[in-house]
Amino acid sequence: MSLEFWCPLRLEAAAARRGARSAGVVRTGMGPRRAAAFAAGRQVPGDRSGAIVLGLAGAVTDSLEPGDVIVAEAVRGPGPDRSAWGQAAETIRVGLREAGVSAVRGPLRSVARAVRGAERRRLAGDGTLAADMESWWLLAADPAPLAVVRVVCDTPAAELVSLSLPWRARRALAVISRIAATLSTRETPIAPDRWRGLERAVPGGDS
């Protein structure tokens, strides 16, 4: 099974390409409309490629800082939650940790526009860790991506548009490069075929 990184933004895709080795990188486009269109064009049941959604996110909790990594347990959106990966998410998180990339697991929420201010606090009320604008729609592809990994760029204390944005963006994009290098290395124990096996072995893992 070949591995791809699906990155919504041009900067995210460029960062992933700097790190990716045996994996491809595909730019999916920013926002719900482009993400949904991309997913609709990737309806290939039985396809042997495996994808990881990789990009930036906005934290909705003060417990996260720019550069922190989230491996999604579930992605919330305008419809039912999508893809709780169970042990597969933990395998990815542990693999990143062993490579020196600290990551947490938890729910993400995909929204139609960038979150800021009081909207962050509202989303945090149900345990959501961060928000993005594409993952929920990308998970409609068939087969769905194996995982969603997002890197925090903005937080409640550091809004998206602020003087610290260039520094925060550079830091987060460097982490994306490191994640791509880690997950695409042939020696890593978290190969796509193993993820698929773990999904089948965990109740609800193929939802």
Coordinates of C-alpha atoms in Angstrom, one line a residue, residues 55-204:
G55 CA -2.1 20.3 8.1
L56 CA -2.5 23.2 10.5
A57 CA -5.3 23.8 13.0
G58 CA -6.5 26.4 15.5
A59 CA -6.5 25.3 19.1
V60 CA -9.7 26.0 21.1
T61 CA -8.2 25.3 24.5
D62 CA -5.4 27.0 26.4
S63 CA -3.7 23.6 27.0
L64 CA -2.2 23.7 23.5
E65 CA 0.5 25.9 22.1
P66 CA 1.7 26.6 18.5
G67 CA 3.6 23.6 17.2
D68 CA 1.7 21.1 19.3
V69 CA 0.4 18.0 17.4
I70 CA -3.0 16.4 17.6
V71 CA -3.8 13.0 16.3
A72 CA -7.6 12.9 15.8
E73 CA -9.7 10.3 17.6
A74 CA -12.8 11.6 15.8
V75 CA -13.6 14.5 13.6
R76 CA -16.8 16.5 14.3
G77 CA -18.6 18.5 11.6
P78 CA -22.0 19.4 10.3
G79 CA -23.1 15.8 10.3
P80 CA -22.2 12.7 12.3
D81 CA -18.7 12.3 13.7
R82 CA -16.4 10.6 11.3
S83 CA -13.7 8.0 11.8
A84 CA -12.7 7.1 15.4
W85 CA -9.6 5.1 14.7
G86 CA -9.0 3.6 18.2
Q87 CA -5.7 1.8 18.5
A88 CA -4.5 3.0 15.1
A89 CA -4.5 6.7 16.3
E90 CA -2.5 5.6 19.4
T91 CA 0.0 3.7 17.2
I92 CA 0.6 6.9 15.2
R93 CA 0.9 9.0 18.3
V94 CA 3.4 6.6 19.9
G95 CA 5.4 6.5 16.6
L96 CA 5.7 10.2 16.5
R97 CA 6.6 10.3 20.2
E98 CA 9.4 7.8 19.6
A99 CA 10.7 10.1 16.9
G100 CA 10.7 13.0 19.3
V101 CA 7.4 14.6 18.1
S102 CA 5.1 15.0 21.1
A103 CA 1.4 14.5 20.1
V104 CA -1.9 14.2 21.9
R105 CA -5.1 12.4 20.9
G106 CA -8.5 13.9 21.0
P107 CA -11.4 15.2 18.9
L108 CA -11.2 17.8 16.2
R109 CA -14.0 19.9 14.7
S110 CA -14.1 21.0 11.1
V111 CA -15.8 24.4 10.6
A112 CA -16.7 26.6 7.6
R113 CA -14.5 29.5 8.6
A114 CA -11.5 30.2 10.9
V115 CA -12.4 30.3 14.6
R116 CA -11.5 33.2 16.8
G117 CA -12.5 34.7 20.1
A118 CA -15.6 33.4 21.9
E119 CA -16.1 30.8 19.2
R120 CA -13.1 28.9 20.4
R121 CA -14.5 28.8 24.0
R122 CA -17.8 27.5 22.6
L123 CA -16.2 24.7 20.7
A124 CA -14.0 23.7 23.7
G125 CA -17.2 23.1 25.7
D126 CA -17.6 19.6 24.3
G127 CA -14.0 18.5 24.6
T128 CA -12.9 19.6 21.2
L129 CA -9.1 20.3 21.1
A130 CA -8.8 22.2 17.8
A131 CA -10.6 23.3 14.7
D132 CA -9.8 23.0 11.0
M133 CA -11.7 23.7 7.8
E134 CA -11.3 20.5 5.8
S135 CA -10.8 17.2 7.6
W136 CA -14.5 16.2 8.1
W137 CA -15.2 16.6 4.4
L138 CA -12.0 14.9 3.3
L139 CA -13.0 11.8 5.4
A140 CA -15.9 11.3 3.0
A141 CA -13.5 9.9 0.5
D142 CA -13.7 6.1 -0.3
P143 CA -11.4 4.8 1.1
A144 CA -11.3 7.3 3.8
P145 CA -7.9 8.6 5.0
L146 CA -6.2 6.4 7.6
A147 CA -5.7 9.3 10.0
V148 CA -5.9 13.1 10.6
V149 CA -2.9 14.8 12.1
R150 CA -3.0 18.5 12.7
V151 CA -0.4 21.0 14.0
V152 CA -1.5 24.0 16.1
C153 CA -0.8 27.3 14.6
D154 CA -3.1 29.7 16.5
T155 CA -4.5 29.5 20.0
P156 CA -6.9 31.5 22.2
A157 CA -4.0 33.5 23.4
A158 CA -2.4 34.0 20.0
E159 CA -5.1 34.7 17.4
L160 CA -4.6 33.8 13.7
V161 CA -4.0 37.4 12.7
S162 CA -1.4 38.8 15.0
L163 CA 2.2 40.0 15.0
S164 CA 3.4 36.6 16.1
L165 CA 1.9 34.8 13.1
P166 CA 5.1 34.5 11.0
W167 CA 6.9 32.9 13.9
R168 CA 4.0 30.6 14.8
A169 CA 3.6 29.5 11.1
R170 CA 7.2 28.7 10.6
R171 CA 7.3 26.6 13.8
A172 CA 4.1 24.7 12.9
L173 CA 5.2 24.1 9.3
A174 CA 8.6 22.8 10.5
V175 CA 6.7 20.3 12.6
I176 CA 4.6 19.2 9.6
S177 CA 7.9 18.5 7.8
R178 CA 9.1 16.4 10.7
I179 CA 5.8 14.5 10.9
A180 CA 6.0 13.7 7.1
A181 CA 9.5 12.5 7.5
T182 CA 8.6 10.3 10.5
L183 CA 5.5 8.7 9.0
S184 CA 6.9 8.1 5.6
T185 CA 10.2 6.5 6.7
R186 CA 10.4 2.9 5.6
E187 CA 11.8 1.8 8.9
T188 CA 8.8 3.2 10.9
P189 CA 6.6 0.5 12.6
I190 CA 3.4 2.3 11.6
A191 CA 3.1 1.2 8.0
P192 CA -0.3 1.7 6.3
D193 CA -1.0 -2.1 6.1
R194 CA -0.6 -2.3 9.9
W195 CA -3.0 0.6 10.4
R196 CA -5.6 -1.2 8.4
G197 CA -5.1 -4.4 10.4
L198 CA -5.5 -2.4 13.7
E199 CA -8.7 -0.8 12.5
R200 CA -10.2 -4.2 11.8
A201 CA -9.1 -5.4 15.2
V202 CA -10.6 -2.5 17.2
P203 CA -14.4 -2.5 17.7
G204 CA -15.7 0.6 15.8

